[in-house]
Coordinates of C-alpha atoms in Angstrom, one line a residue:
M1 CA 16.5 -21.2 -18.3
N2 CA 17.5 -22.2 -21.9
T3 CA 20.5 -21.3 -23.9
A4 CA 18.9 -18.1 -25.3
L5 CA 19.3 -16.5 -21.9
P6 CA 22.6 -15.7 -20.1
H7 CA 24.4 -18.1 -17.8
S8 CA 27.3 -15.9 -16.8
A9 CA 26.0 -12.4 -16.1
W10 CA 23.2 -10.6 -14.2
A11 CA 20.7 -8.7 -16.2
R12 CA 20.9 -5.0 -15.8
A13 CA 17.2 -4.7 -15.2
C14 CA 14.6 -6.7 -13.3
G15 CA 11.0 -7.4 -14.0
I16 CA 8.2 -6.1 -11.7
D17 CA 4.7 -7.6 -11.7
F18 CA 2.7 -5.1 -9.6
G19 CA -0.6 -7.0 -9.4
T20 CA -4.0 -6.2 -8.0
S21 CA -3.9 -9.1 -5.6
N22 CA -0.2 -10.3 -5.6
S23 CA 3.1 -8.9 -6.8
T24 CA 6.4 -10.5 -7.9
A25 CA 9.9 -9.4 -8.8
A26 CA 12.2 -11.4 -11.0
W27 CA 15.8 -11.1 -12.3
I28 CA 17.7 -13.1 -14.9
N29 CA 20.9 -14.2 -13.2
P30 CA 23.3 -17.1 -13.1
L31 CA 23.0 -17.8 -9.3
R32 CA 19.3 -18.5 -8.5
P33 CA 15.8 -18.9 -10.0
A34 CA 14.5 -15.7 -11.7
L35 CA 11.6 -15.2 -9.3
L36 CA 12.9 -13.6 -6.1
E37 CA 11.7 -14.6 -2.6
L38 CA 9.8 -11.6 -1.2
E39 CA 8.2 -12.8 2.0
D40 CA 8.7 -15.9 4.2
G41 CA 10.4 -17.8 1.4
K42 CA 7.6 -17.2 -1.0
V43 CA 7.9 -15.4 -4.4
T44 CA 4.6 -13.5 -4.1
L45 CA 3.9 -10.5 -2.0
P46 CA 0.2 -9.8 -1.5
S47 CA -0.5 -6.3 -2.7
A48 CA -1.7 -5.1 0.8
V49 CA -0.6 -2.5 3.2
F50 CA -1.7 -2.3 6.9
F51 CA -1.1 0.9 8.9
N52 CA -0.9 -0.4 12.5
A53 CA -2.2 2.3 14.7
E54 CA -1.4 0.6 18.0
E55 CA 2.3 0.1 17.2
E56 CA 2.7 3.0 14.8
R57 CA 4.2 1.0 12.0
T58 CA 3.4 -0.1 8.4
C59 CA 3.2 -3.7 7.4
Y60 CA 3.1 -5.2 3.9
G61 CA 1.9 -8.4 2.2
R62 CA 1.0 -11.4 4.4
R63 CA 2.1 -9.7 7.5
A64 CA -0.3 -6.8 6.7
L65 CA -3.2 -9.3 6.3
A66 CA -2.2 -11.2 9.5
E67 CA -2.1 -8.1 11.7
Y68 CA -5.4 -6.9 10.4
L69 CA -7.0 -10.3 11.1
E70 CA -5.4 -10.5 14.5
G71 CA -7.4 -7.5 15.5
Y72 CA -4.9 -4.7 15.6
E73 CA -6.3 -1.2 15.3
G74 CA -5.4 0.4 12.0
R75 CA -6.2 0.7 8.4
L76 CA -5.8 -2.1 5.7
M77 CA -5.5 -1.2 2.1
R78 CA -5.6 -3.8 -0.7
S79 CA -6.2 -3.9 -4.5
L80 CA -3.9 -0.9 -4.7
K81 CA -3.4 -1.3 -8.5
S82 CA -7.1 -0.6 -8.9
L83 CA -6.4 3.1 -8.1
L84 CA -4.5 3.4 -11.4
G85 CA -6.9 4.8 -14.0
S86 CA -9.5 5.7 -11.4
S87 CA -10.6 9.1 -10.2
L88 CA -9.2 8.3 -6.8
I89 CA -5.6 8.4 -7.9
D90 CA -5.2 12.1 -7.4
G91 CA -7.1 12.1 -4.2
Q92 CA -6.3 11.3 -0.6
T93 CA -7.5 9.4 2.4
E94 CA -7.1 9.5 6.2
V95 CA -4.9 6.9 7.8
N96 CA -4.6 6.9 11.6
G97 CA -5.3 10.6 11.8
R98 CA -3.0 11.6 9.0
V99 CA -3.8 12.6 5.4
L100 CA -2.3 10.1 2.9
P101 CA -2.4 10.8 -0.8
F102 CA -3.2 7.7 -2.9
R103 CA 0.0 8.3 -4.9
A104 CA 2.0 8.1 -1.7
L105 CA 0.2 4.8 -0.9
L106 CA 1.3 3.3 -4.2
A107 CA 4.8 4.6 -3.7
S108 CA 4.9 3.1 -0.2
F109 CA 4.1 -0.4 -1.6
I110 CA 6.2 -0.2 -4.7
G111 CA 9.1 1.1 -2.7
E112 CA 8.8 -1.8 -0.3
L113 CA 8.6 -4.2 -3.3
K114 CA 11.8 -2.7 -4.7
R115 CA 13.6 -3.0 -1.3
R116 CA 12.6 -6.6 -0.9
A117 CA 13.7 -7.5 -4.4
E118 CA 17.1 -5.9 -3.8
H119 CA 17.5 -7.7 -0.5
A120 CA 16.7 -11.1 -2.1
A121 CA 19.0 -10.4 -5.0
G122 CA 21.8 -9.0 -2.9
R123 CA 22.3 -6.0 -5.2
S124 CA 20.6 -2.7 -6.0
V125 CA 18.5 -2.0 -9.1
D126 CA 17.4 1.2 -10.8
T127 CA 16.0 -0.2 -14.1
A128 CA 12.9 -2.3 -14.4
V129 CA 10.3 -3.5 -16.9
F130 CA 6.9 -3.3 -15.3
G131 CA 4.0 -5.4 -16.4
R132 CA 0.8 -3.6 -17.4
P133 CA -2.6 -4.8 -18.5
V134 CA -3.7 -4.3 -22.1
H135 CA -6.1 -1.7 -20.8
F136 CA -5.9 0.0 -17.4
V137 CA -9.1 1.7 -18.5
D138 CA -11.5 0.3 -21.1
D139 CA -12.4 2.4 -24.1
D140 CA -10.5 5.6 -22.9
A141 CA -7.1 6.0 -24.4
A142 CA -6.3 9.2 -22.6
A143 CA -7.1 7.7 -19.1
D144 CA -5.2 4.6 -20.0
A145 CA -2.1 6.6 -20.9
K146 CA -2.4 8.6 -17.7
A147 CA -2.6 5.4 -15.7
E148 CA 0.7 4.1 -17.2
Q149 CA 2.3 7.5 -16.7
T150 CA 1.2 7.6 -13.1
L151 CA 2.8 4.1 -12.5
Q152 CA 6.0 5.3 -14.2
E153 CA 6.1 8.5 -12.0
V154 CA 5.5 6.5 -8.8
A155 CA 8.2 3.9 -9.8
Q156 CA 10.7 6.7 -10.5
A157 CA 9.9 8.4 -7.2
V158 CA 11.0 5.4 -5.3
G159 CA 14.3 5.0 -7.1
F160 CA 13.7 3.3 -10.5
R161 CA 15.7 5.6 -12.7
E162 CA 14.6 3.9 -15.9
V163 CA 11.2 2.3 -16.4
S164 CA 9.5 0.7 -19.3
F165 CA 6.5 -1.5 -19.8
Q166 CA 5.4 -4.8 -21.3
Y167 CA 1.9 -6.2 -21.7
E168 CA 1.4 -8.8 -19.0
P169 CA 0.1 -11.6 -21.4
I170 CA 3.1 -11.0 -23.6
A171 CA 5.4 -11.5 -20.6
A172 CA 3.6 -14.7 -19.7
A173 CA 4.2 -15.9 -23.3
F174 CA 7.9 -15.3 -23.0
H175 CA 8.0 -17.5 -19.9
Y176 CA 6.0 -20.3 -21.6
E177 CA 8.3 -20.0 -24.7
Q178 CA 11.2 -21.3 -22.6
T179 CA 9.5 -24.8 -22.6
L180 CA 8.8 -25.2 -26.3
T181 CA 10.6 -27.4 -28.8
R182 CA 8.7 -26.3 -31.9
E183 CA 6.8 -23.3 -33.1
K184 CA 3.3 -22.8 -31.8
L185 CA 0.5 -20.2 -32.3
V186 CA -0.5 -19.4 -28.8
L187 CA -3.4 -17.5 -27.2
V188 CA -2.3 -16.3 -23.8
A189 CA -5.1 -15.7 -21.2
D190 CA -4.1 -13.8 -18.1
I191 CA -7.0 -13.6 -15.7
G192 CA -5.6 -11.3 -13.0
G193 CA -7.1 -9.6 -10.0
G194 CA -8.3 -6.6 -11.8
T195 CA -8.2 -7.3 -15.6
S196 CA -8.4 -10.1 -18.1
D197 CA -5.9 -9.8 -20.8
F198 CA -5.3 -11.8 -24.0
S199 CA -2.5 -11.9 -26.6
I200 CA -2.1 -14.1 -29.7
I201 CA 1.6 -14.6 -30.4
R202 CA 3.9 -16.9 -32.4
L203 CA 6.4 -18.7 -30.2
S204 CA 9.3 -21.0 -30.9
P205 CA 12.8 -21.9 -29.8
Q206 CA 14.2 -20.1 -32.9
R207 CA 12.3 -16.9 -32.4
M208 CA 12.9 -16.4 -28.7
S209 CA 16.5 -15.1 -29.0
A210 CA 15.3 -12.1 -31.1
A211 CA 15.4 -8.8 -29.3
E212 CA 12.5 -7.5 -31.4
R213 CA 9.2 -9.5 -31.4
H214 CA 6.6 -7.1 -32.6
S215 CA 6.1 -9.1 -35.8
D216 CA 5.3 -12.2 -33.7
V217 CA 2.5 -10.5 -31.7
L218 CA -0.6 -10.7 -33.8
A219 CA -3.1 -9.0 -31.5
N220 CA -3.8 -7.9 -27.9
A221 CA -7.1 -7.3 -26.2
G222 CA -8.3 -6.8 -22.6
V223 CA -11.2 -6.1 -20.4
H224 CA -11.4 -4.5 -16.9
I225 CA -12.8 -7.7 -15.3
G226 CA -10.8 -9.8 -12.9
G227 CA -10.7 -11.8 -9.7
T228 CA -11.9 -8.9 -7.5
D229 CA -15.0 -8.6 -9.7
F230 CA -15.7 -12.3 -9.3
D231 CA -15.4 -11.8 -5.6
K232 CA -17.7 -8.9 -5.7
Y233 CA -20.4 -10.7 -7.6
L234 CA -20.1 -13.8 -5.3
S235 CA -20.5 -11.5 -2.3
L236 CA -23.5 -9.6 -3.6
A237 CA -25.3 -12.8 -4.7
Q238 CA -24.7 -15.1 -1.7
I239 CA -23.3 -13.2 1.3
M240 CA -24.5 -9.6 1.4
P241 CA -28.2 -10.8 1.5
L242 CA -27.4 -12.2 5.0
L243 CA -26.6 -8.6 6.0
G244 CA -29.8 -7.1 4.6
L245 CA -29.1 -6.6 0.8
G246 CA -32.5 -6.9 -0.9
S247 CA -34.5 -6.6 2.3
R248 CA -37.2 -4.0 2.9
L249 CA -37.9 -1.0 5.1
R250 CA -41.2 -0.5 6.8
S251 CA -42.0 2.0 4.0
Q252 CA -41.6 -1.0 1.6
A253 CA -38.6 0.7 0.0
D254 CA -35.5 -1.4 -0.4
V255 CA -32.6 -1.1 2.1
P256 CA -30.1 1.2 0.3
S257 CA -27.7 -1.1 -1.7
S258 CA -24.8 1.3 -1.8
Y259 CA -23.4 0.1 1.5
Y260 CA -23.3 -3.5 0.3
F261 CA -21.7 -2.6 -3.1
N262 CA -19.0 -0.6 -1.2
L263 CA -18.3 -3.5 1.2
A264 CA -18.1 -6.0 -1.7
T265 CA -15.5 -3.8 -3.5
W266 CA -11.9 -4.0 -2.1
H267 CA -10.9 -0.4 -2.7
T268 CA -14.2 1.1 -1.4
I269 CA -14.5 -0.9 1.8
N270 CA -13.0 1.8 4.0
S271 CA -15.6 4.3 2.8
T272 CA -18.2 2.5 4.9
Y273 CA -16.4 3.3 8.2
T274 CA -17.2 7.0 8.3
R275 CA -19.3 8.6 11.1
K276 CA -21.8 9.7 8.5
V277 CA -22.4 6.1 7.3
W278 CA -22.7 4.9 10.9
Q279 CA -25.4 7.5 11.6
E280 CA -27.3 6.7 8.4
L281 CA -27.3 3.0 9.3
Q282 CA -28.8 3.7 12.7
D283 CA -31.8 5.2 10.9
V284 CA -31.9 2.3 8.4
Y285 CA -31.9 -0.2 11.3
R286 CA -34.8 1.4 13.1
D287 CA -36.9 1.2 9.9
A288 CA -35.8 -2.3 8.8
C289 CA -38.3 -5.1 8.5
E290 CA -35.5 -7.7 9.1
K291 CA -33.6 -6.2 12.0
D292 CA -31.5 -9.4 12.5
K293 CA -29.9 -8.9 9.1
L294 CA -29.1 -5.2 9.7
A295 CA -27.7 -6.1 13.1
R296 CA -25.1 -8.2 11.3
L297 CA -24.3 -5.3 9.0
L298 CA -23.9 -3.0 12.0
R299 CA -21.7 -5.5 13.7
L300 CA -19.5 -5.7 10.6
I301 CA -19.2 -1.9 10.4
E302 CA -18.6 -1.4 14.1
E303 CA -15.7 -3.9 14.1
R304 CA -14.4 -2.6 10.8
A305 CA -14.5 -6.2 9.5
G306 CA -15.2 -5.5 5.9
H307 CA -11.8 -6.7 4.7
W308 CA -12.1 -9.8 6.9
L309 CA -15.4 -10.6 5.1
A310 CA -13.8 -9.9 1.7
I311 CA -11.0 -12.3 2.5
Q312 CA -13.6 -15.0 3.4
T313 CA -15.3 -14.3 0.1
E314 CA -12.1 -14.7 -1.8
E315 CA -11.3 -18.0 -0.1
A316 CA -14.8 -19.2 -0.9
K317 CA -14.3 -18.3 -4.6
I318 CA -11.1 -20.3 -4.7
A319 CA -12.7 -23.2 -2.9
L320 CA -15.6 -23.3 -5.4
S321 CA -13.1 -23.9 -8.3
G322 CA -12.8 -27.5 -6.9
A323 CA -16.0 -28.0 -4.9
E324 CA -19.7 -27.7 -5.4
R325 CA -20.2 -25.9 -2.1
H326 CA -18.2 -24.1 0.6
T327 CA -19.2 -23.3 4.2
L328 CA -18.4 -19.9 5.6
D329 CA -17.9 -19.4 9.3
L330 CA -19.5 -16.0 10.0
S331 CA -19.6 -16.4 13.8
R332 CA -17.8 -13.0 14.1
L333 CA -21.1 -11.4 12.9
E334 CA -23.5 -13.6 14.8
P335 CA -22.6 -16.5 17.2
G336 CA -22.9 -19.8 15.4
L337 CA -23.6 -18.3 12.0
L338 CA -22.6 -20.7 9.2
H339 CA -23.4 -20.2 5.6
A340 CA -23.0 -22.4 2.6
V341 CA -22.1 -20.8 -0.7
L342 CA -22.8 -22.9 -3.9
R343 CA -20.8 -23.1 -7.1
S344 CA -24.0 -23.2 -9.1
A345 CA -25.2 -19.9 -7.6
F346 CA -21.7 -18.4 -8.0
E347 CA -21.7 -19.3 -11.7
T348 CA -25.1 -17.8 -12.2
A349 CA -23.9 -14.6 -10.6
I350 CA -20.8 -14.3 -12.8
D351 CA -22.3 -15.5 -16.0
E352 CA -22.5 -12.0 -17.5
L353 CA -18.9 -11.3 -16.5
V354 CA -17.7 -14.5 -18.1
G355 CA -19.6 -13.6 -21.2
Q356 CA -17.8 -10.3 -21.4
V357 CA -14.5 -12.1 -21.0
G358 CA -15.5 -14.5 -23.8
H359 CA -16.4 -11.6 -26.1
T360 CA -12.8 -10.3 -25.5
V361 CA -11.4 -13.6 -26.6
A362 CA -13.5 -13.4 -29.7
R363 CA -12.3 -9.9 -30.3
V364 CA -8.6 -10.8 -30.0
L365 CA -9.1 -13.5 -32.6
Q366 CA -10.9 -11.0 -34.9
L367 CA -8.1 -8.5 -34.4
A368 CA -5.5 -11.1 -35.3
Q369 CA -7.7 -12.3 -38.3
I370 CA -7.1 -15.8 -37.0
P371 CA -9.8 -18.5 -37.0
A372 CA -10.1 -20.3 -33.6
E373 CA -9.1 -23.6 -35.0
R374 CA -5.6 -22.3 -35.9
I375 CA -4.7 -21.7 -32.3
D376 CA -2.4 -24.5 -31.1
T377 CA -2.3 -23.7 -27.4
L378 CA -4.3 -21.8 -24.9
F379 CA -1.9 -20.8 -22.2
V380 CA -3.6 -19.6 -19.0
T381 CA -2.2 -17.8 -16.1
G382 CA -3.4 -15.5 -13.3
G383 CA -5.0 -16.3 -10.0
S384 CA -8.6 -16.5 -11.3
S385 CA -7.9 -18.5 -14.4
G386 CA -9.0 -21.7 -12.5
I387 CA -12.7 -20.7 -12.3
G388 CA -14.6 -23.6 -13.9
L389 CA -17.1 -21.5 -15.8
L390 CA -14.2 -19.5 -17.4
R391 CA -12.5 -22.7 -18.5
Q392 CA -15.7 -24.0 -20.0
R393 CA -16.1 -20.8 -22.0
F394 CA -12.5 -20.9 -23.3
A395 CA -13.0 -24.5 -24.3
Q396 CA -16.2 -23.5 -26.3
L397 CA -14.3 -20.7 -28.1
L398 CA -11.1 -22.7 -28.7
P399 CA -12.2 -26.3 -29.0
Q400 CA -9.1 -27.6 -30.7
A401 CA -6.5 -25.7 -28.6
E402 CA -4.4 -27.6 -26.1
L403 CA -4.9 -26.1 -22.6
V404 CA -1.6 -25.4 -20.8
E405 CA -1.7 -23.9 -17.3
G406 CA 1.3 -21.8 -16.4
D407 CA 2.5 -20.7 -13.0
L408 CA -0.6 -18.8 -12.0
F409 CA 1.2 -16.3 -9.9
G410 CA 4.7 -16.4 -11.3
S411 CA 4.6 -16.6 -15.1
I412 CA 4.2 -12.9 -15.7
G413 CA 7.0 -11.9 -13.3
A414 CA 9.4 -14.5 -14.8
G415 CA 8.5 -13.3 -18.3
L416 CA 9.1 -9.7 -17.4
A417 CA 12.6 -10.7 -16.3
I418 CA 13.2 -12.2 -19.7
A419 CA 11.9 -9.0 -21.4
A420 CA 14.2 -7.0 -19.1
W421 CA 17.2 -9.0 -20.2
R422 CA 16.4 -8.6 -23.9
R423 CA 15.7 -4.9 -23.6
Y424 CA 18.6 -3.8 -21.3
G425 CA 21.2 -6.7 -21.4
A426 CA 23.7 -7.4 -18.7
G427 CA 25.2 -5.0 -16.3

């Protein structure tokens, strides 16, 4: 940390980055790095919960994913943040024979995140600055406000007495600012699991000690497109056709696509495991022209392996950031089944999404009334910011900006800790 931040006192508040895919907690203090170790020496905690039915316990993070993949009976829930702003948030689901409200699910994970942060820090905390996307919900101010209020209520329910919020790209900017030696005009691009958010902000060593930075923030914009959407489009384009998407019934009608869309979307995977869906699929299988493909789908549903396939898809997306092709081992669905996914086909599938993200970059420039050539630096963070097609689109829009890659999973959390110090001071 630089001299604008404390060296002799703990901040009274911590920063919490509750992410769609991963979460972090950070705290300005004189004893250790701001980002706290949350699981197995790592500063990230995957935003996942597994309700283990065999051993009647609840697991979080990497352990949740591991127990699910090891084959324990139970229910895996991931992409929890996607519930905020959706119609599901006031609903409920069934977990191991018990009714679980979705608000209680969020409280379970955020409460665990709080406990782990306190354990790592060695002290309790009741005040926090939470990160939030520029828009939880696109083009709906009332729904967006309700999503923030819901997150605040859940956080307070698990013991955070005082909660405030900071836009995630602004938090990332505060973290980047610690490295600067001169003033820069920066466009921050945070490509997270559920949203892509952008801010244009003036940063400098002289400005960073100020408690109030509103005048430095020139514009914010965001769109509800993120890493899970890129996963979904990769799955629908290159993996779900192996299970029958796009194939025909004997009546020449298409096999219903709703099953595949639900399997390709993290927070709707569990909806495919109902008895009603299983009975429907028996009828579809009998009428299918390509029964081998539907047999793979039935195997997937029978084994409740939808999250396993989603994890394979996510790993393929990551691999395609640095390779032209990636081979998936799908032997779980059919012995010896290997399938190559191609970066060229992936980029074709996500081109429209990338275009929408590009339009959002253009919009934030327009809102700031700043020509693209005046941007000194494009600072990128977020787990999906490494996608090659996105980087190309950014380069086209900001051809003169220096590209700086932040800590893809830690910049926001560390920046929220800085915001927490400035907002609440030591204590």
